[in-house]
Amino acid sequence: MNSYINDQIEVFKERNQNRGRLLVSCPDQPGIVSTISKFLFSHNANIIESSQYSTNPEGGTFFIRIEFECPNLKDKAKEMEIQFAEIASAFSMDWNLTHVYNVKKAAIFVSKELHCLLELLWEWQSGDLMADIALVISNHDDARSVVESLDIPFYYIPANKDIREQVEEKQLQLLEEHDIDLIVLARYMQILTPKFVAANPKKIINIHHSFLPAFIGARPYERAYERGVKLIGATSHYVTNELDEGPIIEQDISRVDHRDHVDSLKKSGRSIERSVLARAVKWHLEDRIIVHQNKTIVF
């Protein structure tokens, strides 16, 4: 890894060695916030940020994200998890307690279009995307020079539908070797198999244009231009076995009109894709997302 970026990560870890995040979803009922607050107070933790939401106070689902400072969190974390498990059981909670010190390891998959990869790398270099980008995997060689210039391992693995399973075996092996927490499909133009998706639940983030489902398949911008669309946009979502129908994390749009030709539509589309994917990845890295059914709660 580039020494400058490595230094940034080390500074971040030092600054956040006592910072924790708690995400909870459970049936809505009285006493949830009070019980969690008392638990954190019992460990001398100070709540820095708290956001909550209920689908319905009568029989709905309750969601909360709490960020806190806790002295000696490194030493306390396992014991806190054991104790909180009892609370979670009493309230039928799905929960996750993370230590911010543990910077997540990310793998980026890319094909020939590099705009989303370049955006992520820029955000990473600037310190605004706090992750350990452990490797980049591509079915084309186009990104090699820019990736390796940053001392990130680059793996060129040609792929097509006829050898998909063999390719994914190599990819899964690499992900395991690098202990990857998050996979970002930065315009990776290959369909993932159910086996690959099942091995990485809620860990794969994708980006695509927002013409779906109106313009499915090849040449969407050309067909959108012919139809005279007035809005273009992008959608970032978690990957499931239903193609491009996983829980949506972030979307954005831009207005266009009759003056825009196909090339300008594509240029605007790439710009939106870059920013939408970067936001979705950041929110995941910051533990701001709870998946509920086929939706996301983003705090």
XYZ file of C-alpha atoms in Angstrom:
299
model
C 0.000 0.000 0.000
C 1.116 3.563 -0.734
C 2.981 4.834 2.354
C 1.090 8.150 2.405
C -2.263 6.368 2.453
C -1.015 3.875 5.001
C -0.051 6.793 7.253
C -3.572 8.209 6.891
C -5.074 4.899 7.934
C -2.799 4.671 10.954
C -3.773 8.207 12.047
C -7.450 7.285 11.637
C -7.009 4.139 13.724
C -5.195 6.039 16.455
C -7.908 8.707 16.537
C -10.694 6.107 16.685
C -9.195 3.460 18.933
C -12.026 3.959 21.456
C -14.859 4.600 18.982
C -17.616 2.021 18.518
C -20.801 1.711 16.459
C -23.912 -0.225 17.365
C -26.628 -1.052 14.826
C -29.885 -2.634 15.983
C -33.177 -3.687 14.426
C -35.974 -5.375 16.368
C -39.738 -5.360 16.945
C -40.714 -1.914 18.205
C -41.548 -1.864 21.922
C -40.992 0.340 24.968
C -37.599 0.412 26.646
C -35.247 -0.227 23.743
C -33.419 3.108 23.798
C -33.353 3.199 27.584
C -31.883 -0.302 27.846
C -29.198 0.355 25.225
C -28.275 3.672 26.845
C -27.975 2.048 30.274
C -25.798 -0.685 28.801
C -23.410 1.834 27.247
C -23.412 3.927 30.440
C -22.464 0.833 32.452
C -19.285 0.638 30.383
C -18.589 4.368 30.799
C -19.350 4.943 27.093
C -20.348 8.387 25.858
C -22.884 8.525 22.992
C -21.572 10.735 20.170
C -24.313 10.210 17.587
C -27.698 8.477 17.697
C -30.286 8.033 14.941
C -33.446 5.953 15.116
C -36.508 5.081 13.054
C -39.652 3.008 13.464
C -41.840 1.686 10.653
C -44.788 1.796 13.056
C -44.781 2.306 16.845
C -47.563 -0.290 17.094
C -46.239 -3.586 15.809
C -43.587 -2.136 13.526
C -39.832 -2.580 13.323
C -37.433 -0.308 15.194
C -33.976 0.650 13.911
C -31.186 2.524 15.658
C -27.569 3.429 14.998
C -25.422 4.655 17.860
C -21.830 5.839 17.675
C -19.999 6.103 20.974
C -16.654 6.661 22.693
C -15.662 4.089 25.279
C -12.377 4.126 27.235
C -10.249 1.026 26.563
C -12.728 -0.261 24.001
C -10.152 -2.661 22.560
C -9.969 -4.507 25.850
C -13.709 -4.297 26.556
C -15.146 -5.149 23.134
C -15.536 -8.923 23.517
C -17.031 -8.683 26.995
C -19.431 -5.974 25.779
C -20.568 -8.229 22.945
C -21.223 -11.094 25.356
C -23.257 -8.856 27.657
C -25.184 -7.208 24.848
C -26.151 -10.601 23.439
C -28.365 -11.094 26.516
C -30.120 -7.779 25.865
C -30.501 -8.656 22.197
C -32.129 -11.947 23.070
C -34.643 -10.269 25.379
C -35.693 -7.789 22.666
C -35.352 -10.172 19.657
C -32.711 -7.918 18.149
C -30.628 -8.265 15.026
C -27.501 -6.311 15.899
C -23.918 -5.527 15.046
C -21.301 -3.940 17.291
C -18.246 -2.713 15.394
C -14.940 -1.234 16.497
C -14.063 1.712 14.220
C -10.383 0.926 14.740
C -10.818 -2.145 12.528
C -10.647 -0.475 9.099
C -12.582 -2.564 6.586
C -10.757 -4.307 3.756
C -12.243 -3.727 0.308
C -11.859 -5.387 -3.081
C -12.813 -3.531 -6.247
C -13.990 -5.361 -9.365
C -13.845 -3.441 -12.658
C -14.014 -4.053 -16.413
C -13.132 -1.573 -19.187
C -14.949 1.565 -17.958
C -12.751 3.104 -15.260
C -14.669 6.201 -14.119
C -16.084 4.616 -10.947
C -12.761 2.993 -10.053
C -10.937 6.301 -10.500
C -13.468 8.103 -8.274
C -13.043 5.534 -5.501
C -9.262 5.713 -5.745
C -9.326 9.519 -5.591
C -11.595 9.495 -2.535
C -9.307 6.881 -0.979
C -6.133 8.876 -1.662
C -7.697 12.016 -0.204
C -8.638 10.204 3.012
C -12.380 10.646 2.463
C -12.979 6.949 1.826
C -11.541 5.190 4.834
C -10.807 1.627 3.793
C -7.925 -0.688 3.106
C -8.260 -1.295 -0.647
C -6.549 -4.663 -0.618
C -6.822 -5.561 -4.305
C -8.457 -4.811 -7.641
C -9.754 -7.630 -9.855
C -10.575 -7.121 -13.522
C -11.537 -9.135 -16.579
C -9.580 -6.598 -18.677
C -6.067 -5.223 -18.328
C -6.990 -1.539 -18.798
C -6.812 -0.543 -15.126
C -3.483 -2.175 -14.332
C -1.211 0.874 -14.617
C -3.337 3.218 -12.498
C -3.913 0.571 -9.819
C -0.335 -0.612 -9.555
C 0.914 2.994 -9.467
C -0.758 3.167 -6.049
C 0.864 -0.080 -4.879
C -2.456 -1.922 -4.915
C -2.298 -5.556 -6.111
C -3.995 -5.953 -9.517
C -5.335 -9.296 -10.725
C -6.247 -9.728 -14.365
C -8.649 -12.671 -14.632
C -10.337 -12.977 -18.038
C -13.997 -13.925 -17.642
C -17.002 -14.835 -19.713
C -20.168 -16.864 -19.220
C -18.493 -20.107 -20.387
C -15.797 -20.097 -17.667
C -17.674 -18.147 -14.986
C -17.484 -20.802 -12.274
C -13.734 -21.356 -12.680
C -13.131 -17.597 -12.631
C -15.179 -17.143 -9.477
C -13.259 -19.911 -7.725
C -10.061 -17.895 -8.271
C -11.792 -14.696 -7.144
C -13.221 -16.254 -3.988
C -9.788 -17.632 -3.124
C -8.254 -14.167 -3.455
C -11.005 -12.612 -1.342
C -10.414 -15.174 1.381
C -6.638 -14.720 1.280
C -7.038 -10.949 1.710
C -9.795 -11.299 4.341
C -12.103 -8.960 2.415
C -15.033 -7.235 4.160
C -16.546 -5.452 1.145
C -16.679 -6.044 -2.608
C -17.357 -3.051 -4.855
C -18.472 -3.677 -8.434
C -17.173 -0.493 -10.065
C -18.718 -1.180 -13.484
C -17.764 -4.860 -13.491
C -19.643 -6.174 -16.496
C -20.059 -9.802 -15.492
C -23.056 -11.480 -13.852
C -22.192 -13.133 -10.537
C -23.366 -16.666 -9.813
C -25.649 -17.504 -6.849
C -22.707 -19.310 -5.239
C -20.567 -16.157 -5.294
C -23.403 -13.989 -3.956
C -24.232 -16.500 -1.207
C -20.590 -16.464 -0.091
C -20.748 -12.662 0.385
C -24.200 -11.704 1.711
C -24.773 -7.945 2.047
C -21.096 -7.435 1.179
C -21.317 -6.683 -2.555
C -22.220 -3.171 -3.766
C -23.056 -2.535 -7.433
C -23.697 0.551 -9.574
C -25.739 0.894 -12.738
C -27.684 3.469 -14.708
C -31.237 4.198 -13.579
C -32.960 3.536 -16.905
C -33.956 0.115 -15.596
C -36.385 -1.499 -16.106
C -37.343 0.624 -19.140
C -34.134 0.051 -21.103
C -32.777 -3.369 -20.193
C -29.733 -4.777 -21.957
C -27.304 -3.255 -24.430
C -27.097 0.375 -25.613
C -29.391 1.897 -22.959
C -28.229 5.466 -23.585
C -28.892 5.193 -27.304
C -32.381 3.892 -26.688
C -33.029 6.493 -23.996
C -31.945 9.207 -26.435
C -34.290 7.852 -29.089
C -37.121 7.865 -26.532
C -36.380 11.462 -25.526
C -35.860 10.922 -21.812
C -35.767 14.002 -19.576
C -34.033 12.435 -16.580
C -30.971 10.221 -16.288
C -29.481 8.819 -13.133
C -27.711 6.018 -11.290
C -28.560 3.436 -8.645
C -26.232 1.749 -6.170
C -27.471 -1.358 -4.400
C -26.462 -4.537 -2.629
C -26.199 -7.518 -4.937
C -28.662 -10.398 -4.662
C -29.500 -13.252 -6.985
C -32.244 -11.118 -8.560
C -30.287 -9.183 -11.186
C -30.125 -5.439 -10.346
C -32.986 -5.793 -7.843
C -31.106 -5.866 -4.543
C -31.700 -3.393 -1.678
C -31.086 0.142 -2.962
C -28.547 2.188 -1.016
C -28.370 5.445 -2.981
C -29.712 7.052 -6.166
C -29.362 10.384 -7.922
C -30.576 12.030 -11.130
C -29.800 14.835 -13.550
C -32.190 16.613 -15.904
C -31.496 16.423 -19.626
C -33.358 17.747 -22.663
C -33.539 17.682 -26.451
C -30.149 19.454 -26.715
C -28.346 16.451 -25.210
C -26.959 13.867 -27.622
C -25.910 10.310 -26.754
C -22.335 11.249 -25.803
C -23.445 14.001 -23.437
C -25.988 11.650 -21.862
C -23.227 9.123 -21.256
C -20.935 11.785 -19.798
C -23.622 12.953 -17.374
C -24.436 9.348 -16.526
C -20.820 8.546 -15.685
C -20.611 11.571 -13.408
C -23.713 10.507 -11.483
C -22.526 6.901 -11.262
C -19.224 8.015 -9.729
C -20.775 10.083 -6.968
C -23.609 7.660 -6.180
C -21.275 4.685 -5.842
C -18.808 6.634 -3.699
C -21.571 7.674 -1.287
C -22.937 4.144 -1.025
C -19.495 2.715 -0.309
C -18.760 5.364 2.323
C -22.054 4.696 4.108
C -21.303 0.987 4.207
C -17.798 1.605 5.546
C -19.236 3.905 8.215
C -21.791 1.277 9.304
C -24.714 3.528 8.373
C -26.831 0.909 6.589
C -29.291 -1.646 7.924
C -30.868 -3.996 5.386
C -34.549 -4.707 6.079
C -36.262 -7.102 3.693
C -35.405 -5.683 0.249
C -34.878 -2.130 1.478
C -32.182 -0.250 3.340
C -32.357 2.068 6.312
C -29.526 4.574 5.856
C -28.625 6.714 8.875
